[in-house]
Short mmCIF file of C-alpha atoms in Angstrom, two decimals:
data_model
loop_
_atom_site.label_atom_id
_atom_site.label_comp_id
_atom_site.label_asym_id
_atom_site.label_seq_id
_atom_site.Cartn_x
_atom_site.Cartn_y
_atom_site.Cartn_z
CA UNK A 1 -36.12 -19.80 7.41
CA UNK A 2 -35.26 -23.23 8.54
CA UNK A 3 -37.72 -25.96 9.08
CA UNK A 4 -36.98 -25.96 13.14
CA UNK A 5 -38.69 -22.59 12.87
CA UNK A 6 -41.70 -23.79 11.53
CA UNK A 7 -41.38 -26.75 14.10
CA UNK A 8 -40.97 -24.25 16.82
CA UNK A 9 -44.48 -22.10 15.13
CA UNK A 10 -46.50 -25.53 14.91
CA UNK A 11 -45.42 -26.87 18.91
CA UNK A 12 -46.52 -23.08 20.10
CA UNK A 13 -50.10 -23.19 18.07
CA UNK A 14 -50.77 -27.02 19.61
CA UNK A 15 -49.33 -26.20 22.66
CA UNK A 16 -51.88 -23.16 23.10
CA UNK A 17 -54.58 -25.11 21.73
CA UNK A 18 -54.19 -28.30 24.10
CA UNK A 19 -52.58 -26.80 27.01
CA UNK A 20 -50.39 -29.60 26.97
CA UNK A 21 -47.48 -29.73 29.33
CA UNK A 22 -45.25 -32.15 27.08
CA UNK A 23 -45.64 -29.86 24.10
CA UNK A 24 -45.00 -26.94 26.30
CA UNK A 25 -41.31 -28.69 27.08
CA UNK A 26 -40.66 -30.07 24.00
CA UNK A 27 -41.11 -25.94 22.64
CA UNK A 28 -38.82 -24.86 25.50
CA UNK A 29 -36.48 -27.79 24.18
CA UNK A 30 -36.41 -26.20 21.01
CA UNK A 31 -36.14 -22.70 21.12
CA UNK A 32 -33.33 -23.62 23.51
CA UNK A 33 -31.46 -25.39 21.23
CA UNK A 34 -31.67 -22.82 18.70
CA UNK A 35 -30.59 -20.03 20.43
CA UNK A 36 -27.74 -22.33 22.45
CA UNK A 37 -26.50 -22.69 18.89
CA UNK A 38 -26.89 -19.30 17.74
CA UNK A 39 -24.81 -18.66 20.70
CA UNK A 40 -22.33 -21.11 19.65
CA UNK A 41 -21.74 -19.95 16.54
CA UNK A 42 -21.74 -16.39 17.30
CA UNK A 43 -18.85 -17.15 19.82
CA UNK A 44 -16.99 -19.67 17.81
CA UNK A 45 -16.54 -17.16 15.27
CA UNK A 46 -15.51 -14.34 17.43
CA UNK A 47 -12.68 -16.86 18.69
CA UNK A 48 -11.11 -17.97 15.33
CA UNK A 49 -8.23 -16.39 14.00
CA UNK A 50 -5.55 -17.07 10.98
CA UNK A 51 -2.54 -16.38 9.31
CA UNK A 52 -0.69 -16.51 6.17
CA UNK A 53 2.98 -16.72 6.06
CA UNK A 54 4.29 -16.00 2.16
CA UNK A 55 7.51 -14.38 0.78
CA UNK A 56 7.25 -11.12 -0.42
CA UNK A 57 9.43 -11.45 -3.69
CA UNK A 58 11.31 -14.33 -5.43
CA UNK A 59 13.15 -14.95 -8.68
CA UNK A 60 11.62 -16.44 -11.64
CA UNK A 61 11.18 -20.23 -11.49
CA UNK A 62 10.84 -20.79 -8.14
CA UNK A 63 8.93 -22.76 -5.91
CA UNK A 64 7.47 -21.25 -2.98
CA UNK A 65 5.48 -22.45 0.05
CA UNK A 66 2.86 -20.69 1.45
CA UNK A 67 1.51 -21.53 4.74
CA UNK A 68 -2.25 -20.88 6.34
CA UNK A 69 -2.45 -21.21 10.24
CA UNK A 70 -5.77 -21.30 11.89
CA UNK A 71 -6.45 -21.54 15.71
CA UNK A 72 -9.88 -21.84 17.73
CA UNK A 73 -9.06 -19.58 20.32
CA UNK A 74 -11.87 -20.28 22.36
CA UNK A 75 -13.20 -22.81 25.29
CA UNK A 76 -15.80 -24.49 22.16
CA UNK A 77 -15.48 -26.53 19.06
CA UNK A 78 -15.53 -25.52 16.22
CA UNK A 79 -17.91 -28.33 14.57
CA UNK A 80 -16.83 -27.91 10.48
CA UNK A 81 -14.93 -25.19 8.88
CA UNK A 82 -14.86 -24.09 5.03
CA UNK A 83 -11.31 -22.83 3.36
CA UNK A 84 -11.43 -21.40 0.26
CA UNK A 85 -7.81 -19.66 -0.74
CA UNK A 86 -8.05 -17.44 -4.51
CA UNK A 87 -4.74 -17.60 -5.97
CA UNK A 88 -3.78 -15.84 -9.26
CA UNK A 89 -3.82 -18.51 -12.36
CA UNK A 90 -0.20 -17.19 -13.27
CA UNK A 91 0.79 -18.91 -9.35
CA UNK A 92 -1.14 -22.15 -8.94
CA UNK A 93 -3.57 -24.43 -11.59
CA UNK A 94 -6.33 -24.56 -10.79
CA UNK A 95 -6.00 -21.19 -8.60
CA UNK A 96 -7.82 -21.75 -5.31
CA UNK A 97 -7.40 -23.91 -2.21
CA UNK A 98 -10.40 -25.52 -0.67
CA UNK A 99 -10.18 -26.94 2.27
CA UNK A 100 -13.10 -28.32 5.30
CA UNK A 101 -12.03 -29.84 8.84
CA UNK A 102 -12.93 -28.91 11.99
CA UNK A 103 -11.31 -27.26 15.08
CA UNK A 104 -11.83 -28.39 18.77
CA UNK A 105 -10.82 -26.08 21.67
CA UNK A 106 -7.55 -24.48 21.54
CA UNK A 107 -6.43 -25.98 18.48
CA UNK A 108 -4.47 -25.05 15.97
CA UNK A 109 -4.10 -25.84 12.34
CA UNK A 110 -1.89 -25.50 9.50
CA UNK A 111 -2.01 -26.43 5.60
CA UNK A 112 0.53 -24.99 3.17
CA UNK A 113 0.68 -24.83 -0.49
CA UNK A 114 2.84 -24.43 -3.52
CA UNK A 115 3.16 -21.91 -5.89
CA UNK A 116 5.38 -21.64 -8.62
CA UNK A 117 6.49 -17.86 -9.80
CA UNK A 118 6.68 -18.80 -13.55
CA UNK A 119 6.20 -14.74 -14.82
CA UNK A 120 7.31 -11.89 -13.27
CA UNK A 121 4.64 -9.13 -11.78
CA UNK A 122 3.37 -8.01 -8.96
CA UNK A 123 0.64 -10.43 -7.60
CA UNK A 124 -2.21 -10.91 -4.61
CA UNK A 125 -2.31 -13.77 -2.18
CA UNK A 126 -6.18 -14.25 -1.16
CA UNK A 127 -8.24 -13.25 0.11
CA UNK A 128 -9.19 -16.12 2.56
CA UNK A 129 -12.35 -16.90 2.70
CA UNK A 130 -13.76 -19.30 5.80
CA UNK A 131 -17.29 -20.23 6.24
CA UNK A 132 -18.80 -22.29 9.38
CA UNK A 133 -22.12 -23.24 10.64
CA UNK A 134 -23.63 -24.40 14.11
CA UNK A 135 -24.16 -28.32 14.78
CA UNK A 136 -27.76 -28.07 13.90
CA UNK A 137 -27.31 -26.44 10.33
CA UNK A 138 -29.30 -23.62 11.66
CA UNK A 139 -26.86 -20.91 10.60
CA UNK A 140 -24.32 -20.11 8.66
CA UNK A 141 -21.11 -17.45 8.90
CA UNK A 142 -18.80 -15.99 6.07
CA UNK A 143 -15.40 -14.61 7.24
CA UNK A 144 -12.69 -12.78 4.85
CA UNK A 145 -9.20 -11.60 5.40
CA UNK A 146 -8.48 -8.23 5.89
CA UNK A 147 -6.12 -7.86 2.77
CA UNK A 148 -4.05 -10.34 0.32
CA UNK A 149 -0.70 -10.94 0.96
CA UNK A 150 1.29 -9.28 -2.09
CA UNK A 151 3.95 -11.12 -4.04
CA UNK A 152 6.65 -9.66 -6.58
CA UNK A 153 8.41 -11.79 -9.23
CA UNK A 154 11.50 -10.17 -10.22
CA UNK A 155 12.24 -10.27 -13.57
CA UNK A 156 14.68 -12.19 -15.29
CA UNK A 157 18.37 -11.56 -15.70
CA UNK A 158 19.99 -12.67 -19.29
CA UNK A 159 23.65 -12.02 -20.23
CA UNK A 160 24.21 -9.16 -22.80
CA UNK A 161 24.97 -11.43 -25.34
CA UNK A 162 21.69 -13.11 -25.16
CA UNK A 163 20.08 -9.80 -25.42
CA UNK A 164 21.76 -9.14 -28.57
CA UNK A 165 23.31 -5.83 -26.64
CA UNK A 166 27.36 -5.82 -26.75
CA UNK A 167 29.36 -5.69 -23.04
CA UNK A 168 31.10 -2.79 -24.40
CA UNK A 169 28.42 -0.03 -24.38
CA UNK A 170 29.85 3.06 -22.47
CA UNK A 171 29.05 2.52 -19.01
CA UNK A 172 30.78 1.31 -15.94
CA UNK A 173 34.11 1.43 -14.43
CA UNK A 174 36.58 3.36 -16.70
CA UNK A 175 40.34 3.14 -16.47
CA UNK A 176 41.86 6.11 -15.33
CA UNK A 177 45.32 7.78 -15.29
CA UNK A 178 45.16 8.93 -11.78
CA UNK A 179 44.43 6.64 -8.91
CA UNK A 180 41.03 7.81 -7.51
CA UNK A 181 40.99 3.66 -5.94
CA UNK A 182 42.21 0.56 -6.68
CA UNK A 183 39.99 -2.06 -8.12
CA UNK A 184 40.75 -5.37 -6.48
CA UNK A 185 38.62 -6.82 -9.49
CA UNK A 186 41.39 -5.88 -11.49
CA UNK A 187 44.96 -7.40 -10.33
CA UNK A 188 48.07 -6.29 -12.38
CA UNK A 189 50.65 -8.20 -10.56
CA UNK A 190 52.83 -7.51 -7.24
CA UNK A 191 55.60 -4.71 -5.85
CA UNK A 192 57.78 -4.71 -3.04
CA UNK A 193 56.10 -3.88 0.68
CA UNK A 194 56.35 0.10 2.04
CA UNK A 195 55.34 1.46 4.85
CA UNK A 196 52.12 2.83 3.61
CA UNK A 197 50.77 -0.47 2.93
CA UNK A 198 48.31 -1.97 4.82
CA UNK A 199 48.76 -5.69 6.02
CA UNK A 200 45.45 -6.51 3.65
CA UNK A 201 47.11 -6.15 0.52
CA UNK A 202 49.91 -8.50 1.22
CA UNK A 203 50.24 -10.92 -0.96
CA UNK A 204 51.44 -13.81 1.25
CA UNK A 205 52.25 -16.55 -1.07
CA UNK A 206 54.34 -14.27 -2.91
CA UNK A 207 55.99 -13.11 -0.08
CA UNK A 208 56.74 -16.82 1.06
CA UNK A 209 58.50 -17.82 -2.57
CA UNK A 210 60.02 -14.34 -3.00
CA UNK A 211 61.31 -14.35 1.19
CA UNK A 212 60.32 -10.62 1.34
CA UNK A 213 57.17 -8.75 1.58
CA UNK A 214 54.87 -8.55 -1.11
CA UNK A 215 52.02 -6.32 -1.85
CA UNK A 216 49.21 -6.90 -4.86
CA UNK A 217 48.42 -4.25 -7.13
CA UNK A 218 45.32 -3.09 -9.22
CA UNK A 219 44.58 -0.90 -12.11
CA UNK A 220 43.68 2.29 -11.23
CA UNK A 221 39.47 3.27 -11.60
CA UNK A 222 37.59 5.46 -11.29
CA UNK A 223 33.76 4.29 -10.79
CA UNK A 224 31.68 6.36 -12.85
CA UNK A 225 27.23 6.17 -11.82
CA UNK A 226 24.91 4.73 -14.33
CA UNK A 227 21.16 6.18 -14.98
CA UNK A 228 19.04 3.54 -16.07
CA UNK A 229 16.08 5.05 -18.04
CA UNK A 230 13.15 2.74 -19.31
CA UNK A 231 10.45 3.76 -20.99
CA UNK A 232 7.31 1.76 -20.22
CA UNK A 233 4.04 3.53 -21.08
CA UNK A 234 1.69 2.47 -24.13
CA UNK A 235 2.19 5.40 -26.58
CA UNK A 236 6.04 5.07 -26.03
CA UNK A 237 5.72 1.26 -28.02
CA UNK A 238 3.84 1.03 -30.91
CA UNK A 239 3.15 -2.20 -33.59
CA UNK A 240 2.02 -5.16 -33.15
CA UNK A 241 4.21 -6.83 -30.61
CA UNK A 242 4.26 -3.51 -28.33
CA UNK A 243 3.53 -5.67 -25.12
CA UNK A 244 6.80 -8.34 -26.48
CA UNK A 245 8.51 -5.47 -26.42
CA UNK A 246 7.89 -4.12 -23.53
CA UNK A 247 8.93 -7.09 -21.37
CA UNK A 248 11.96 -7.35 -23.44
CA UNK A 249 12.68 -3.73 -22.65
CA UNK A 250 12.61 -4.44 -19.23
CA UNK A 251 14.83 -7.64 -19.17
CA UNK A 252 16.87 -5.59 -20.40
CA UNK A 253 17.06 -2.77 -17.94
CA UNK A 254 17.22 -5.53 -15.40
CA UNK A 255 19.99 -7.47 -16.78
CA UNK A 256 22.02 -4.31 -17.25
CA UNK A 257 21.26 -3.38 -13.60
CA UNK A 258 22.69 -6.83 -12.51
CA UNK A 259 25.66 -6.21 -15.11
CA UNK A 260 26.90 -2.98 -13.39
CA UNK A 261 25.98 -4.02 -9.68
CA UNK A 262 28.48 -7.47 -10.03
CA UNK A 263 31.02 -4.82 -10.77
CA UNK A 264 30.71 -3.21 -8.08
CA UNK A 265 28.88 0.21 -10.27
CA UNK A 266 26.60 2.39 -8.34
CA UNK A 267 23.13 2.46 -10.65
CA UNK A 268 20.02 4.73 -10.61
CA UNK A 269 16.89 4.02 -11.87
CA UNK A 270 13.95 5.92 -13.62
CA UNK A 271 10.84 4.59 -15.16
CA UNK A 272 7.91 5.73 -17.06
CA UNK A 273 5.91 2.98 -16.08
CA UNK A 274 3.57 2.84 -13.14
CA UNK A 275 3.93 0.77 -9.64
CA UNK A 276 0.78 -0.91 -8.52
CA UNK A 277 1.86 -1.11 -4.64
CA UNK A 278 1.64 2.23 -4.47
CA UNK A 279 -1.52 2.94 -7.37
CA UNK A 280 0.86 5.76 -8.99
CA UNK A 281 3.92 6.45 -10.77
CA UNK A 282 6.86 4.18 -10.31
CA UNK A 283 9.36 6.19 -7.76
CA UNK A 284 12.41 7.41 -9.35
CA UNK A 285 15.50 5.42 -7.70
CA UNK A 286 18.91 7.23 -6.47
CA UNK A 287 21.88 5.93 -7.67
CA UNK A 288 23.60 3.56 -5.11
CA UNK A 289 25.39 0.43 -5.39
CA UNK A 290 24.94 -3.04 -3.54
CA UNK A 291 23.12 -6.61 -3.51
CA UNK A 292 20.63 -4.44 -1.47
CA UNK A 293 20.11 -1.63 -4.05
CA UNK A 294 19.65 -4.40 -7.21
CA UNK A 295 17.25 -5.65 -5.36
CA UNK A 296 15.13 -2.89 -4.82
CA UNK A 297 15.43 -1.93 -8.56
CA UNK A 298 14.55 -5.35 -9.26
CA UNK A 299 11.27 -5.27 -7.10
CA UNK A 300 10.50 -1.74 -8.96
CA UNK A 301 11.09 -3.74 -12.05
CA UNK A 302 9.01 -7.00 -11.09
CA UNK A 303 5.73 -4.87 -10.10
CA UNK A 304 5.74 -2.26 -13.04
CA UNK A 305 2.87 -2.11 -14.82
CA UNK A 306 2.60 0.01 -18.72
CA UNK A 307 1.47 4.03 -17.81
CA UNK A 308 -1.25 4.66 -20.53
CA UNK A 309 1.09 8.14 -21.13
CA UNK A 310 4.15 9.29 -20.69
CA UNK A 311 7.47 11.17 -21.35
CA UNK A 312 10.44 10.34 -20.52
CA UNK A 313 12.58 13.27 -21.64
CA UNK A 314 10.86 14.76 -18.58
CA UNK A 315 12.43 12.67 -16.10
CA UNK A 316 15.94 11.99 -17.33
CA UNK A 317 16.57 15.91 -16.26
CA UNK A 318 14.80 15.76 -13.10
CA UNK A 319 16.35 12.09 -12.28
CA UNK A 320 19.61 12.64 -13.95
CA UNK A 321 20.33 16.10 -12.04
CA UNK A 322 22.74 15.29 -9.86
CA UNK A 323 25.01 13.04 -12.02
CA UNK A 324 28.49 13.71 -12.02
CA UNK A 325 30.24 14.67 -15.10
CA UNK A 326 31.46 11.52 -17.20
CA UNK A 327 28.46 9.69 -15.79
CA UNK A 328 26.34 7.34 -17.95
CA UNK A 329 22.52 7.41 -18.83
CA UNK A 330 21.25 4.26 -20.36
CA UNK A 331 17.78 5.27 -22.19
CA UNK A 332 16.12 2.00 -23.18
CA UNK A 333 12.50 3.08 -25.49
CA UNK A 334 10.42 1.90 -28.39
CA UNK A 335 10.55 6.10 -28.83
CA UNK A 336 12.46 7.13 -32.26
CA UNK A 337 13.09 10.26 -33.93
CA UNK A 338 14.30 13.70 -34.23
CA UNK A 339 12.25 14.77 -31.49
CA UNK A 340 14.17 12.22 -28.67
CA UNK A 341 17.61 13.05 -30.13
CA UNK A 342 16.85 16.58 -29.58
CA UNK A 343 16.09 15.24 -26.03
CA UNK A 344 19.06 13.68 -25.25
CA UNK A 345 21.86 16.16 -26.76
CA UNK A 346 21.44 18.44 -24.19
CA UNK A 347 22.79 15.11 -21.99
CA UNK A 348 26.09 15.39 -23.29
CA UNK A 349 26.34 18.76 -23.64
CA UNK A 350 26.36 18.31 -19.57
CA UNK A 351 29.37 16.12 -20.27
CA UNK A 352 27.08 12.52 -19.77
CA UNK A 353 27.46 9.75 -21.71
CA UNK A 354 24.59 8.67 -23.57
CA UNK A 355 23.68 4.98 -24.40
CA UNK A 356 20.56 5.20 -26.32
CA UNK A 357 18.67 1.35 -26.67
CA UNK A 358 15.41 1.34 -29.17
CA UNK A 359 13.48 -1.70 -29.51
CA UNK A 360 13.62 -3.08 -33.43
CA UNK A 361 14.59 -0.24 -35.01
CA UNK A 362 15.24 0.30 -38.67
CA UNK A 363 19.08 1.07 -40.24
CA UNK A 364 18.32 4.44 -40.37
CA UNK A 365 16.39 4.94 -36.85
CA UNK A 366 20.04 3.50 -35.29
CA UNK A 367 22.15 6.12 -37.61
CA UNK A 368 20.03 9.59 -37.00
CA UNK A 369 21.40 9.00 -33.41
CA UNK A 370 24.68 7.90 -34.11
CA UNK A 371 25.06 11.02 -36.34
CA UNK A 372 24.88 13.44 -33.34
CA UNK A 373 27.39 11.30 -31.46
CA UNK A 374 24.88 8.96 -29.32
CA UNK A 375 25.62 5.31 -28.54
CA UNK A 376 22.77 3.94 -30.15
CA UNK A 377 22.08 -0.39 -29.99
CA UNK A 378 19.04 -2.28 -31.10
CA UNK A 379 16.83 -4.80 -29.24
CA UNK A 380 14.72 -7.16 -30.71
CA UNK A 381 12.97 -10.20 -29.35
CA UNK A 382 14.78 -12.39 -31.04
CA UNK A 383 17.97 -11.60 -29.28
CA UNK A 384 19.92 -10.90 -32.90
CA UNK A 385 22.96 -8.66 -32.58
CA UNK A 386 23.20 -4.90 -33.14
CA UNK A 387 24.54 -3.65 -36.01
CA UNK A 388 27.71 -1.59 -35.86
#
């Protein structure tokens, strides 16, 4: 209770008592400006609206505005206004936006922000908080968004080297007798024009210096789909720097991803890991190829999140199914052991090529594999080499 209200209780009692016309108005006076501000603030608040405008994803080390529009839609002011924005600490330090000012009729407002996406994950925006009062300080009203905005920080992309993983593992475009296409990636030089030829493939400055037609030629391909498979649950890493390794597993998988998409290689994706946009397992993805499809595997990548359990023996056959023979599965896992070679030998048998990716193994976890005729590489955080 404010103290008006006891104001209001003492003019009624003395008003009674006396009969008193003046305290009579000055009660009127007062209960009218109470419920003229009650009124106020009832409709100011039903007249306010906002908006956030954020990106939805961005690339590590980037600076990104976010803006907050407010507008009093109505025919009153608004007399003060309270902003309070949470932010995650990963984002913004210190994490929260505070903001008062006030809003006259029809008016619009608009404060931005920086952020700075300094660690990939999937992260909330809000929620926006606004509180506002009438003129008299007789009341008070709490508003909150409806939901956060979400943001996803892809991960990073490293070259191979860096990673300590050689360009050569068994993956990608493979040359091939037969001409199944020509890769324009891959000039070997120039031939006389025929009639087959289309005008593209002229190669005009040759033509010019050699005063006839000329035509560029490529190395025959053949582009052959990549599976990448990451395992990313808790009892698939073990020791002490399981969560180190984790993250470095999945740099990998990204950078890999981004390897075989700049050459023009159609990738799939499979993950053991969970997806917190959707509060469930991270959705296998069909192998394509595109700027478009690395980005979605990079947003898959940028949200997961470590499954408490799983296997991912399970899902290489159900996402590997319809890979064409001489395809590639890439099986990145802190999983060693009889028990995952026995997993992936039924791979090749299918006529697959297997590239099998532990994190920090021992001499002899890399040789069990390479026994049975798997590709097997090491990854450790300190980015050393494989050993052959």
């Amino acid at each position: 209770m404010n103290d008006l209200f006891w104001l209001t209780i003492f003019l009624f009692i003395v008003a009674a008592a006396l009969r008193s016309e003046l305290f009579f108005y000055l009660l009127y006076v007062i209960v009218g400006l109470q419920l003229l501000a009650r009124l106020w603030l009832r409709r100011g608040v039903q007249r306010l609206s906002w908006r956030r405008r954020a990106p939805v994803a961005a690339f590590p080390g980037e600076e990104l505005t976010v803006e907050l529009e407010l507008t009093n839609n109505g025919l009153l002011p608004v007399p003060w206004l309270a902003l309070h924005e949470s932010l995650p600490p990963a984002l913004r330090n210190p994490p929260m936006i505070r903001e008062v000012f006030s809003l006259s009729a029809g008016e619009r407002r608009a404060f931005s922000y920086t952020i700075v996406s300094r660690q990939r994950g999937y992260y909330k925006l809000g929620p926006l908080t606004l509180r506002t009062g009438d003129v008299l300080g007789l009341g008070e009203r709490a508003m909150t968004g409806d939901r956060p905005d979400a943001l996803t920080i892809y991960p990073p992309i490293l070259p191979l080297a860096e990673l300590g993983l050689p360009a050569s593992l068994p993956y990608g475009t493979l040359a091939a007798n037969q001409r199944l296409f020509s890769d324009p990636a891959r000039p070997i030089g120039v031939r006389p024009y025929q009639a087959a030829d289309g005008v593209r493939r002229i190669d005009w400055k040759t033509t010019a210096h050699a005063g006839a037609p000329q035509v560029r030629r490529y190395q025959p391909a053949i582009a052959l789909e990549t599976l990448i498979a990451l395992a990313f649950s808790r009892e698939e890493y073990g020791g002490r720097y399981s969560y180190d390794l984790m993250e470095r597993a999945l740099v990998a998988a990204a950078s890999i991803a981004a390897y075989l998409v700049a050459r023009r290689q159609p990738i799939g994706f499979c993950t053991t890991g969970r997806d917190p946009a959707t509060g469930g397992p991270a959705a296998p993805l069909p192998v394509a190829s595109g700027r478009a499809h690395l980005i979605e595997v990079l947003g898959t990548l940028g949200r997961l999140e470590p499954a408490t359990q799983g296997a991912l023996p399970p899902l290489l056959w159900s996402a590997g199914a319809h890979l064409g023979w001489g395809s590639t599965v890439v099986v990145i896992t802190g999983q060693r052991g009889t028990d995952l070679v026995a997993a992936l030998l039924p791979l090749k048998r299918r006529g697959l090529n297997v590239a099998l990716i532990l994190t920090e193994p021992t001499a002899d976890e890399l040789g069990l594999p390479r026994k049975h005729g798997i590709g097997t590489f090491g990854l450790w955080r300190d980015g050393r080499p494989s050993p052959r």
